[in-house]
PDB file of C-alpha atoms and ligand atoms in Angstrom:
ATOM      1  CA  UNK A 201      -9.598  23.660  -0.736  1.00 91.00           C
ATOM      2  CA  UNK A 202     -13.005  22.167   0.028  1.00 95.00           C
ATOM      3  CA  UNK A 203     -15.832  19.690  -1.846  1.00 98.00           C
ATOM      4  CA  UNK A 204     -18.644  20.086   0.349  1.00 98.00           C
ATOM      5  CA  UNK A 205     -21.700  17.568  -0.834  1.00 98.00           C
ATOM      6  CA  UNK A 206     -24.914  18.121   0.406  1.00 98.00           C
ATOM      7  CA  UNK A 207     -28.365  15.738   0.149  1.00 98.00           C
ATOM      8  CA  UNK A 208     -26.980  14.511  -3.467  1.00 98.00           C
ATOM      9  CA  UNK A 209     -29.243  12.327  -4.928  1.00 98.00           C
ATOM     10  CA  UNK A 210     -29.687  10.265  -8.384  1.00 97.00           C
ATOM     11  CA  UNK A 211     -31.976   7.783  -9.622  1.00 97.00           C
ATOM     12  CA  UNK A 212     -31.759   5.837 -13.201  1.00 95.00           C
ATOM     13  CA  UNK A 213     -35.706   5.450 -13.243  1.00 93.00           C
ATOM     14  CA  UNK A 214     -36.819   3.437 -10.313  1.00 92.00           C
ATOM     15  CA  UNK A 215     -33.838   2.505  -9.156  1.00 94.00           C
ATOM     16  CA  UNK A 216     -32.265   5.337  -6.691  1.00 95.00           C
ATOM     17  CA  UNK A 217     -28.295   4.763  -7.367  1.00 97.00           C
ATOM     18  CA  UNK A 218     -27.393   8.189  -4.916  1.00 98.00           C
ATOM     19  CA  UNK A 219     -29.439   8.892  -1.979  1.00 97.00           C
ATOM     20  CA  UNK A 220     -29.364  11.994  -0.542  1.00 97.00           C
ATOM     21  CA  UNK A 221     -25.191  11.547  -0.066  1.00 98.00           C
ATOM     22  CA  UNK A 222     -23.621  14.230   2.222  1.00 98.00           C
ATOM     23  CA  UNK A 223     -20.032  14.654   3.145  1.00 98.00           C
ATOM     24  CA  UNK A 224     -17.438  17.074   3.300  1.00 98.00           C
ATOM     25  CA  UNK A 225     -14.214  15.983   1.722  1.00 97.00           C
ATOM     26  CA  UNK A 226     -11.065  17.869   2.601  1.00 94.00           C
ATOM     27  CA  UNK A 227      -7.338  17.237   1.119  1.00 94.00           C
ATOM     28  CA  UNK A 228      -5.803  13.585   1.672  1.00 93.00           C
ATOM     29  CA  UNK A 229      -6.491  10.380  -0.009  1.00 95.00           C
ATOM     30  CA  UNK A 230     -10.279   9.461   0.936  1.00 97.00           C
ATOM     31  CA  UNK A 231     -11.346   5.867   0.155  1.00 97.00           C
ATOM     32  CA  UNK A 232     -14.689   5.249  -1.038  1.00 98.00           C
ATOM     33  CA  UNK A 233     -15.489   1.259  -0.443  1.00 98.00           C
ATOM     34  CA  UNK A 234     -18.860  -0.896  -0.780  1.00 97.00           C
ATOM     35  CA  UNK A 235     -20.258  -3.560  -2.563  1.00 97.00           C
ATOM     36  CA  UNK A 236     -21.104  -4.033  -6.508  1.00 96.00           C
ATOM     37  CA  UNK A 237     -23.882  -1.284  -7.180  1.00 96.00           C
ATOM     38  CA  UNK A 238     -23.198   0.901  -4.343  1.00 97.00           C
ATOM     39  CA  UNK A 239     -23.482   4.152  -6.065  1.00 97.00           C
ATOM     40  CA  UNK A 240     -19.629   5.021  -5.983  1.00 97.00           C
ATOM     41  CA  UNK A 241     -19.294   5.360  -9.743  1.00 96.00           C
ATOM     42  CA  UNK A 242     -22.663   7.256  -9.715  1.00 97.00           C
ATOM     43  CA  UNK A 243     -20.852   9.894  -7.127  1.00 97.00           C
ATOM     44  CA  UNK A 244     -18.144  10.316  -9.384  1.00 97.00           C
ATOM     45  CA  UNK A 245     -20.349  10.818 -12.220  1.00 95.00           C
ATOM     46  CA  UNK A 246     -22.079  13.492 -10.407  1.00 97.00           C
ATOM     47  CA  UNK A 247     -19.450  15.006  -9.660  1.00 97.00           C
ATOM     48  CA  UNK A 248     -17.372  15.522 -13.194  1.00 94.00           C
ATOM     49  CA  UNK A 249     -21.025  16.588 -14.208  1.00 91.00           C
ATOM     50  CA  UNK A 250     -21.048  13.226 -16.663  1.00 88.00           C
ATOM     51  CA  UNK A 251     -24.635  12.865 -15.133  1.00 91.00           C
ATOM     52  CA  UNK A 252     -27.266  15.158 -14.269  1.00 94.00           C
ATOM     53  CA  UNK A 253     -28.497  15.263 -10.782  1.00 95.00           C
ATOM     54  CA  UNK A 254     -31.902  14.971  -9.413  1.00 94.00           C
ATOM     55  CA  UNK A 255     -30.783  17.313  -6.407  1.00 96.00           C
ATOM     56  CA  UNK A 256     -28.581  18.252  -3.716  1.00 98.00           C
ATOM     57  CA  UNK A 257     -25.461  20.457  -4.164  1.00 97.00           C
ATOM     58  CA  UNK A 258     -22.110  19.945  -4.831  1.00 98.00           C
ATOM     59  CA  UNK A 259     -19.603  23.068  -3.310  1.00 98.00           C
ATOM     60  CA  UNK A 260     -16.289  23.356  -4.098  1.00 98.00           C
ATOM     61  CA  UNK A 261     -15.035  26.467  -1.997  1.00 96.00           C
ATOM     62  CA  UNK A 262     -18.303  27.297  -1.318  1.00 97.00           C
ATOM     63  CA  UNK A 263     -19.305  27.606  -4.509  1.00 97.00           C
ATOM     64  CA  UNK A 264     -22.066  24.810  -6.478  1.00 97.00           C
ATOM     65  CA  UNK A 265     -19.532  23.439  -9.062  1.00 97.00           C
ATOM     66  CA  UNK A 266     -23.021  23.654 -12.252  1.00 96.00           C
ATOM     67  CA  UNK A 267     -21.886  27.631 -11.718  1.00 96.00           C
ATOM     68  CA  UNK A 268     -18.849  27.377 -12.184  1.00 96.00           C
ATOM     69  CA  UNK A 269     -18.282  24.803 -14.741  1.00 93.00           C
ATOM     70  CA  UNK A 270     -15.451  25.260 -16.755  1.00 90.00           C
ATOM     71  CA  UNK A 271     -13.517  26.528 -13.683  1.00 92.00           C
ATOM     72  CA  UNK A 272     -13.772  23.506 -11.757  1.00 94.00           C
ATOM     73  CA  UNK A 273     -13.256  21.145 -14.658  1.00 92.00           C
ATOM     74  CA  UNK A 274      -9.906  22.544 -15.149  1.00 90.00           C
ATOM     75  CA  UNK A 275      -9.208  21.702 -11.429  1.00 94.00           C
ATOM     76  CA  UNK A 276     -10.281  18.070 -11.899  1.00 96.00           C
ATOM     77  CA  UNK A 277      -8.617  14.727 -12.920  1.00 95.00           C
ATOM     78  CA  UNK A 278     -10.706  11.764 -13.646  1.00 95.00           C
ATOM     79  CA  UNK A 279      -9.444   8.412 -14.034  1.00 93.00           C
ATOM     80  CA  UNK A 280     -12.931   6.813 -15.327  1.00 89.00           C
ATOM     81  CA  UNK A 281     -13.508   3.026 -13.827  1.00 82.00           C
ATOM     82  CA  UNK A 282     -14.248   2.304 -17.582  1.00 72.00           C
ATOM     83  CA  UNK A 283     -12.833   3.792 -20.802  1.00 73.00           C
ATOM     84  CA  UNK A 284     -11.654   3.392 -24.187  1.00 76.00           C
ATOM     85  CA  UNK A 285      -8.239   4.341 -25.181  1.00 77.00           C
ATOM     86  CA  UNK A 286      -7.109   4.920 -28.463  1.00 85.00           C
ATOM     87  CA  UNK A 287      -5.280   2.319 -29.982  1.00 88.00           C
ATOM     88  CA  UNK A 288      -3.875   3.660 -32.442  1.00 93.00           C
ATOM     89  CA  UNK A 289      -1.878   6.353 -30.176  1.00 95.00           C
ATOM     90  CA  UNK A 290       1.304   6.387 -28.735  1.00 96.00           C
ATOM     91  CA  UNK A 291       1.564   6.815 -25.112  1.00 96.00           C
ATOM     92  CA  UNK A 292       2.884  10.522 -25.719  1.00 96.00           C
ATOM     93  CA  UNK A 293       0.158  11.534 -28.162  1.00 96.00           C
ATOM     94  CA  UNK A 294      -2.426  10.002 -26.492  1.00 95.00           C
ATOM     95  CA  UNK A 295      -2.010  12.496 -23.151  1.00 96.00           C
ATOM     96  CA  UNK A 296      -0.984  15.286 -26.038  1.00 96.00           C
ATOM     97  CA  UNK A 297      -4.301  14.531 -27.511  1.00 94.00           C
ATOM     98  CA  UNK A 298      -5.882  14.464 -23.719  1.00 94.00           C
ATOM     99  CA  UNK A 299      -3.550  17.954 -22.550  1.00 95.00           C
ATOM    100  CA  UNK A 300      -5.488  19.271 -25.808  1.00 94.00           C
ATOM    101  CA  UNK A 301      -9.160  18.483 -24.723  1.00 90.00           C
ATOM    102  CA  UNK A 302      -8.041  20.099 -21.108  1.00 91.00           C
ATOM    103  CA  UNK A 303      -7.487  23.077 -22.512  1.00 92.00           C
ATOM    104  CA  UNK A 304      -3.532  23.386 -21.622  1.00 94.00           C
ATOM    105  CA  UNK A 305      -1.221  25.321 -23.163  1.00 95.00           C
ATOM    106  CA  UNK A 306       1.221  23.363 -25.676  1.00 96.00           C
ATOM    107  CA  UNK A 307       4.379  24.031 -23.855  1.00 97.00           C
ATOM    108  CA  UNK A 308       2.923  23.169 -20.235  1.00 96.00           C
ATOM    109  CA  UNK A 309       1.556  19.948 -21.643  1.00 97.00           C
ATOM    110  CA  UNK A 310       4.603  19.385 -23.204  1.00 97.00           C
ATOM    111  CA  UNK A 311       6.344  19.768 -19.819  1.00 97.00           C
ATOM    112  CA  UNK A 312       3.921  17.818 -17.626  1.00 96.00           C
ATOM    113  CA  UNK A 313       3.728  15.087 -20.083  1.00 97.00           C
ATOM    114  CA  UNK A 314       7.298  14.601 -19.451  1.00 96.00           C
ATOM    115  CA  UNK A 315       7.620  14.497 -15.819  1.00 93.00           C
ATOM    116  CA  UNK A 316       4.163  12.491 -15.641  1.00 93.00           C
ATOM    117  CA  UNK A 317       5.315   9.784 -17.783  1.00 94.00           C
ATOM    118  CA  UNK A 318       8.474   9.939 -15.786  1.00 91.00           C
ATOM    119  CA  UNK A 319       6.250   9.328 -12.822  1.00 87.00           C
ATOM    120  CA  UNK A 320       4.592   6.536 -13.724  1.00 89.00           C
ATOM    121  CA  UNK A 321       7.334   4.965 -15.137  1.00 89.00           C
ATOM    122  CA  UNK A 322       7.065   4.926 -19.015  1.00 94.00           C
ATOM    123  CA  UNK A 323       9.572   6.976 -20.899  1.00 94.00           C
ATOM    124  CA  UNK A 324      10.716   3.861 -22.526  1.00 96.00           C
ATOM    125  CA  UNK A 325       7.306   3.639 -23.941  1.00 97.00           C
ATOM    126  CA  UNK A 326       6.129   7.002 -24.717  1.00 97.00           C
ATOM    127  CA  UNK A 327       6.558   6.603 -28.320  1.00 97.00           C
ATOM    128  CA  UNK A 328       4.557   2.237 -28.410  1.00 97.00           C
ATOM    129  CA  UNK A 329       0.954   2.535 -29.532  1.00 96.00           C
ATOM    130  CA  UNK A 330      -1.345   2.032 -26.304  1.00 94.00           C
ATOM    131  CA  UNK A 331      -2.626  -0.950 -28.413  1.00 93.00           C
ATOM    132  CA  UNK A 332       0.155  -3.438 -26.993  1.00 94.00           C
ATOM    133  CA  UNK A 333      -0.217  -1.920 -23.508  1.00 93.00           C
ATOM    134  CA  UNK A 334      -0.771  -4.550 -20.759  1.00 89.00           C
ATOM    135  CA  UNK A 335      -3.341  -3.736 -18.107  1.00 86.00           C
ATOM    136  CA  UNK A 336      -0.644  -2.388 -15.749  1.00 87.00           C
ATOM    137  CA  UNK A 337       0.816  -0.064 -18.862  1.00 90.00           C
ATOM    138  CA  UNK A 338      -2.433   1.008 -19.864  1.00 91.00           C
ATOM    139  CA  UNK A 339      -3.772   2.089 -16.006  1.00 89.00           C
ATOM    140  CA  UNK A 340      -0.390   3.654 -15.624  1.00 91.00           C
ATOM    141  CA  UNK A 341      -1.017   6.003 -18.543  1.00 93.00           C
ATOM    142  CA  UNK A 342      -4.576   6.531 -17.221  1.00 93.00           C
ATOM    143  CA  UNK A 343      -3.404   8.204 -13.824  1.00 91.00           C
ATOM    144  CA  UNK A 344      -1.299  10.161 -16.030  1.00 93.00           C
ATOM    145  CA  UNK A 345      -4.077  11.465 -18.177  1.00 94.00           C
ATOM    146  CA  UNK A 346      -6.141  12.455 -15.175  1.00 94.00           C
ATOM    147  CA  UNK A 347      -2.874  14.445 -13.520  1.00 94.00           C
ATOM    148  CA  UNK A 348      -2.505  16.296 -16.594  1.00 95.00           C
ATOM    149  CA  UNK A 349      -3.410  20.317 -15.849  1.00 94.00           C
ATOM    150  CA  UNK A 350      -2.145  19.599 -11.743  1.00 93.00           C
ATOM    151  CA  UNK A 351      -5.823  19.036 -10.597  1.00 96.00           C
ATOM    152  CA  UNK A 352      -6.617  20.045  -7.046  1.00 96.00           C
ATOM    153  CA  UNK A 353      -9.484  17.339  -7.068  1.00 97.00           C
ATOM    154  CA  UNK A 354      -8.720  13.893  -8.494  1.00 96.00           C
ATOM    155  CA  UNK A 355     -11.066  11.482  -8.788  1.00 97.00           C
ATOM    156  CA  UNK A 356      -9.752   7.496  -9.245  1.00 96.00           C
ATOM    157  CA  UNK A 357     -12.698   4.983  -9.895  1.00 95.00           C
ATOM    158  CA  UNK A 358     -11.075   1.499  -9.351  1.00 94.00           C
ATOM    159  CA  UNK A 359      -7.220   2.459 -10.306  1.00 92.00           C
ATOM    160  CA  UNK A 360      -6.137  -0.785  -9.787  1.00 90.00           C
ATOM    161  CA  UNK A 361      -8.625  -3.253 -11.117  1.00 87.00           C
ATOM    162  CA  UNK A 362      -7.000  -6.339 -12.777  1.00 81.00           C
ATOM    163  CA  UNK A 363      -3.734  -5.623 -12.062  1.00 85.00           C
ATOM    164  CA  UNK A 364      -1.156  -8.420 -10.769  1.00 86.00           C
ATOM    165  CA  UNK A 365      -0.518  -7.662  -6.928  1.00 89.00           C
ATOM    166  CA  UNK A 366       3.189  -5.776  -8.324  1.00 87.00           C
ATOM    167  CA  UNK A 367       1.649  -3.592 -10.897  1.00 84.00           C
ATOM    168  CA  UNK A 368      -0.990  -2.495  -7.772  1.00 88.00           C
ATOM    169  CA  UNK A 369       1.815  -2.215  -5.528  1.00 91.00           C
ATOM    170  CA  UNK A 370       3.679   0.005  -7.966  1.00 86.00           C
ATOM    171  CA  UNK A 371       0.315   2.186  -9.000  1.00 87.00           C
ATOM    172  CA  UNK A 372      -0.330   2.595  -5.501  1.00 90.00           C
ATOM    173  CA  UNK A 373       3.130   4.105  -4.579  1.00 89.00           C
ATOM    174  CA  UNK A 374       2.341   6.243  -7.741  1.00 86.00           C
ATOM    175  CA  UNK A 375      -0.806   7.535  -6.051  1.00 89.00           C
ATOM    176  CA  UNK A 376       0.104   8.378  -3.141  1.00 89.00           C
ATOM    177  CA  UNK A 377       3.272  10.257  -5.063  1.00 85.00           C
ATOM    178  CA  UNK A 378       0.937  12.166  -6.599  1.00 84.00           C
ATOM    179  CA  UNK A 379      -1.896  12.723  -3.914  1.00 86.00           C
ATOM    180  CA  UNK A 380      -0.187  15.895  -2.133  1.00 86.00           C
ATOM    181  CA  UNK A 381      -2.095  18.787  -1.806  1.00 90.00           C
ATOM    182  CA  UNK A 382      -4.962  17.208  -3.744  1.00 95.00           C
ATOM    183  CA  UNK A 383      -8.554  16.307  -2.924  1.00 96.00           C
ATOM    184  CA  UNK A 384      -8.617  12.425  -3.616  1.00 96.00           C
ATOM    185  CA  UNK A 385     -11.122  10.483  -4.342  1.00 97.00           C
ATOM    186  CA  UNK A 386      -9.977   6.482  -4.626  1.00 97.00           C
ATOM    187  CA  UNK A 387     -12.784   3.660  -5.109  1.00 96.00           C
ATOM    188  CA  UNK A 388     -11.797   0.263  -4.777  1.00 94.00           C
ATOM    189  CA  UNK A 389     -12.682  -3.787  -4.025  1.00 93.00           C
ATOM    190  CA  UNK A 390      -9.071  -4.197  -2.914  1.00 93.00           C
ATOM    191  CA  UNK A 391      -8.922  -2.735   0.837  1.00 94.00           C
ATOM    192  CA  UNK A 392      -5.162  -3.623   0.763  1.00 92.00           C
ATOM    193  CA  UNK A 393      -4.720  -1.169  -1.752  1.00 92.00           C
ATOM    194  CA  UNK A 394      -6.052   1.397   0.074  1.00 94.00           C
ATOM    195  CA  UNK A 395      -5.365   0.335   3.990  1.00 93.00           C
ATOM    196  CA  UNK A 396      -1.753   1.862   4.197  1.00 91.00           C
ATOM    197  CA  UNK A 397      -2.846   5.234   1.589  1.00 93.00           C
ATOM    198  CA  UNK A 398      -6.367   6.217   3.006  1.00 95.00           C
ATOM    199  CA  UNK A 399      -6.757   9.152   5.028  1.00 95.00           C
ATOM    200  CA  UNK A 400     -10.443   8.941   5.538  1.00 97.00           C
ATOM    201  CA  UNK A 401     -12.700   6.001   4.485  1.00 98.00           C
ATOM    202  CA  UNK A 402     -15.751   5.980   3.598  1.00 98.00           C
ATOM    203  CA  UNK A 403     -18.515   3.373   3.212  1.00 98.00           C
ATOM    204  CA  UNK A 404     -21.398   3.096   1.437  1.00 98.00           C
ATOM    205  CA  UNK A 405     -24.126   0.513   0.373  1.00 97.00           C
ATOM    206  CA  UNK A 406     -27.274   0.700  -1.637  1.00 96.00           C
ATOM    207  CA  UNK A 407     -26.665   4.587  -2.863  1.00 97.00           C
ATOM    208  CA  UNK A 408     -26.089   5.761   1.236  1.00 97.00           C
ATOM    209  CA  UNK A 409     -22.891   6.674   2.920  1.00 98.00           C
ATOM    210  CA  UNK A 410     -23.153   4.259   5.547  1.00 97.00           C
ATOM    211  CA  UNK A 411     -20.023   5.241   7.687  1.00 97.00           C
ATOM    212  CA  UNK A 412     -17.396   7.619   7.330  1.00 97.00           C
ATOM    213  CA  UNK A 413     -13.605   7.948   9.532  1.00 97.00           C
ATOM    214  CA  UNK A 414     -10.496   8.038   9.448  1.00 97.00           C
ATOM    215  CA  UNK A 415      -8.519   5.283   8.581  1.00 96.00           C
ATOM    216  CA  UNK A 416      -7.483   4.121  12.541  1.00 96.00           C
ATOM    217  CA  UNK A 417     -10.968   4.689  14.326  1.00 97.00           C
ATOM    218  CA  UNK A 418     -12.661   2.820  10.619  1.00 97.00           C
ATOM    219  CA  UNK A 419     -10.999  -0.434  11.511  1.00 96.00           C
ATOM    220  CA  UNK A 420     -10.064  -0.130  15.767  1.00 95.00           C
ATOM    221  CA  UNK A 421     -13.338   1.536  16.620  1.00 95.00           C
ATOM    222  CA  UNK A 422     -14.676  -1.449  15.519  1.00 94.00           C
ATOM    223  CA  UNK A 423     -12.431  -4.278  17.069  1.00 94.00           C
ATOM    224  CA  UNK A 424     -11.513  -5.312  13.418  1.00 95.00           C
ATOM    225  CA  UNK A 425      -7.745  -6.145  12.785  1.00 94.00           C
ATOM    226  CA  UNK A 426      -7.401  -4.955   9.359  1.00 96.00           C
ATOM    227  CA  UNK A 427      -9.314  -2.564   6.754  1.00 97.00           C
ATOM    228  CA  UNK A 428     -10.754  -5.946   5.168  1.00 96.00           C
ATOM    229  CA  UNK A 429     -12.464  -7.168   8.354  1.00 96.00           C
ATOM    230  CA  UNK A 430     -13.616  -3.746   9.419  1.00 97.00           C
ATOM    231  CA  UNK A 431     -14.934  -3.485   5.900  1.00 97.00           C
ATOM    232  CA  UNK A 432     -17.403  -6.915   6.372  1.00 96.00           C
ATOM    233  CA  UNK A 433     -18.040  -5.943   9.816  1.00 96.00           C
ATOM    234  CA  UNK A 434     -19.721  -2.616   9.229  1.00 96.00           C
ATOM    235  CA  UNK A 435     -20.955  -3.664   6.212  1.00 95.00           C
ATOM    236  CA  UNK A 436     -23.233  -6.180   8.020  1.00 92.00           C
ATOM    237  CA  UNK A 437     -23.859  -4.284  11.370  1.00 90.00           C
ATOM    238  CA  UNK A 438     -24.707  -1.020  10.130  1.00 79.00           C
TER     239      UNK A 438
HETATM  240  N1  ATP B 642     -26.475   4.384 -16.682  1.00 90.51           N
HETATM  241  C1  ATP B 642     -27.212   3.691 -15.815  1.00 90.51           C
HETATM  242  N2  ATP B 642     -28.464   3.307 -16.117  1.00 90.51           N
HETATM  243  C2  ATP B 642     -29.224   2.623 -15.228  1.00 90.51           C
HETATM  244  N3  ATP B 642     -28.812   2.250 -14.005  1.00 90.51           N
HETATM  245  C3  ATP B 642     -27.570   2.600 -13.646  1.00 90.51           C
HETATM  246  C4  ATP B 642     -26.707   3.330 -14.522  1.00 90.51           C
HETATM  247  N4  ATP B 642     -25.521   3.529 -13.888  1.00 90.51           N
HETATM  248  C5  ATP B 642     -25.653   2.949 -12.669  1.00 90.51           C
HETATM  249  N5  ATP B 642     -26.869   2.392 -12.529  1.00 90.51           N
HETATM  250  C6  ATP B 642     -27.358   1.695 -11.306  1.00 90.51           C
HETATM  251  O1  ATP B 642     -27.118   2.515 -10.191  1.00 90.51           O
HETATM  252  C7  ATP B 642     -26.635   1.745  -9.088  1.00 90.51           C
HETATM  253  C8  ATP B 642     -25.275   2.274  -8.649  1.00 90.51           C
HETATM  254  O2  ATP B 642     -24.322   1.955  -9.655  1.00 90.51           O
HETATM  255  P1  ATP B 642     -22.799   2.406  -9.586  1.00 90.51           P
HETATM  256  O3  ATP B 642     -22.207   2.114 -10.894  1.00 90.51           O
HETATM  257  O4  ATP B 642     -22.723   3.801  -9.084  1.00 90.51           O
HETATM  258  O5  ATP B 642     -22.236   1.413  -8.457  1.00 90.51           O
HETATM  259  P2  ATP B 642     -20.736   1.177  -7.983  1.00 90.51           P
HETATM  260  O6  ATP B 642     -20.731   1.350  -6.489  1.00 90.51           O
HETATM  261  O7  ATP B 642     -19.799   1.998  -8.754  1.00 90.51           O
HETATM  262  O8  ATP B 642     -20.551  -0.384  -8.301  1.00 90.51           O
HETATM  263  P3  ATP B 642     -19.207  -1.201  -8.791  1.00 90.51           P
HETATM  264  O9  ATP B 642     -18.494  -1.528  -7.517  1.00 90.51           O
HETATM  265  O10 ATP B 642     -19.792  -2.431  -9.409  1.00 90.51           O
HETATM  266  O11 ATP B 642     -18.452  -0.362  -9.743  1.00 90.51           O
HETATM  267  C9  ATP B 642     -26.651   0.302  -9.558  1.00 90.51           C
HETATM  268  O12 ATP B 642     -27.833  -0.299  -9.105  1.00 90.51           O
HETATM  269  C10 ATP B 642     -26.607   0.398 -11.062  1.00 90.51           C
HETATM  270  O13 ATP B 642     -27.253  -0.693 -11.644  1.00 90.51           O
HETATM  271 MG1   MG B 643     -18.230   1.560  -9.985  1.00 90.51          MG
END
C-alpha cells in the first residue's frame, strides 16, 4: 500500500495553488500543516479527482489513480473540509444514502453502518435528523461517512474545525481508532490535534511542500519544544 505523488501541479488561472508537489506517502497518520491558502485542500482535491490536474502523477501501487478510477475510489474515504449534509436525514439514512453512492452492497452497509456509528459514538442518535446535529455530532457522522466501504486511503481535510477542545479530543481518539492499516491524510490549524497522532508531518506554504519528517526529528531537529513552535519556526526559516 503506496500513494506515490510526483511533480503535481494546479493552478486556478494565475494563481498556482499546487506546485509541482512530490511525496511518497506510506501507511500511518501523515499531517499536512500550513497557513490559510497553502494548497492542502487543493491536494486533496487532486487527489479524489474533484479537480483536474495541470500535471504530474498520482500512483497508488504503482499505478496513476485517472487509470484506474473507479478502483481507487472504492479504496478512498473523504471527509471534505466543506460540505452540505442533508437535513432532512437521519444519521442512519444519511450514511445508507452515502453506503449507496459508494457502491456497497446493502447488507455490508448495513453492517458497517452499525459498528461505525458505534465508533463514533452515536447509536443513540442514529434515528435524529442531522438537522439538530451540533458541530461535534455532525463531524462525528462525517468520519463515519468517509470510513464507509473500509478505505485503504482516507483523506480528512480539517476534521476538527470548530469543535470545543472535548469534542476534538474525542474525534481525535476516533481517528486514530480508525487509522490502522490505512493511508491517512489529516489537515489541520490545530497542531495539538495532531502532535500526539502524526506519524509523518508535512509542511507546506504557497502550493510547495516545504518540509517533510517524522513527527520527533519535525519538532527536535529543529530545537522547537512542541509541534506548534516547530510549526512557526520552519514556517519562517525555510
Ligand atoms: N476553486 C478555486 N478557484 C480559484 N482559486 C482557488 C480555488 N480553490 C483554491 N483556490 C486558491 O488556491 C490556493 C490554495 O487553496 P487551498 O484551498 O488548497 O488552500 P488550503 O491550504 O486548503 O487553505 P485553508 O487552510 O484556508 O483551508 C489559494 O490561493 C486559493 O485561493
Ligand atoms: Mg483547506
Amino acid at each position: 500500500m503506496q500513494m506515490v505523488i510526483n511533480n503535481l501541479s494546479k493552478s486556478y488561472g494565475e494563481k498556482l495553488a499546487l506546485d509541482g508537489f512530490t511525496y511518497s506517502f506510506r501507511p500511518g497518520v501523515t499531517a499536512i500543516l500550513g497557513p490559510n491558502g497553502a494548497g492542502k485542500t487543493t491536494l486533496m482535491n487532486l487527489i479524489t479527482d474533484c479537480t483536474k490536474r495541470q500535471s504530474g502523477e498520482i500512483l497508488y501501487d504503482g499505478t496513476d489513480i485517472l487509470k484506474l478510477g473507479r478502483e481507487f475510489r472504492k479504496r478512498l474515504g473523504f471527509m471534505p473540509q466543506s460540505q452540505g449534509m442533508y437535513e432532512q436525514m437521519t444519521a442512519q439514512d444519511f450514511l445508507a444514502y452515502m453506503a449507496e453512492i459508494k457502491g456497497i452492497r446493502k447488507k455490508t452497509a448495513a453492517r458497517q453502518i452499525r459498528e461505525l456509528l458505534s465508533v463514533v459514538n452515536l447509536e443513540n442518535a442514529a434515528h435524529q435528523k442531522v438537522g439538530g446535529f451540533s458541530g461535534g455530532m455532525r463531524q462525528r457522522v462525517l468520519l463515519a461517512q468517509a470510513m464507509l466501504g473500509t478505505p485503504e486511503v482516507l483523506l480528512l481535510d480539517e476534521p476538527t474545525a470548530g469543535l470545543d477542545p472535548e469534542e476534538r479530543i474525542r474525534l481525535r481518539g476516533y481517528i486514530e481508532k480508525l487509522a490502522v492499516d490505512k493511508i491517512v491524510l489529516i489537515t489541520t490549524h490545530i497542531t495539538s490535534d495532531v502532535e500526539t497522532i502524526a506519524d509523518e508531518i508535512l509542511l507546506m506554504n504557497h502550493g510547495k511542500l516545504l518540509f517533510a519528517a517524522d513527527r520527533a526529528e519535525f519538532i527536535s531537529g529543529c530545537g522547537a519544544g512542541s509541534l506548534e513552535d516547530a510549526y512557526i519556526k520552519r514556517l519562517h526559516t525555510l
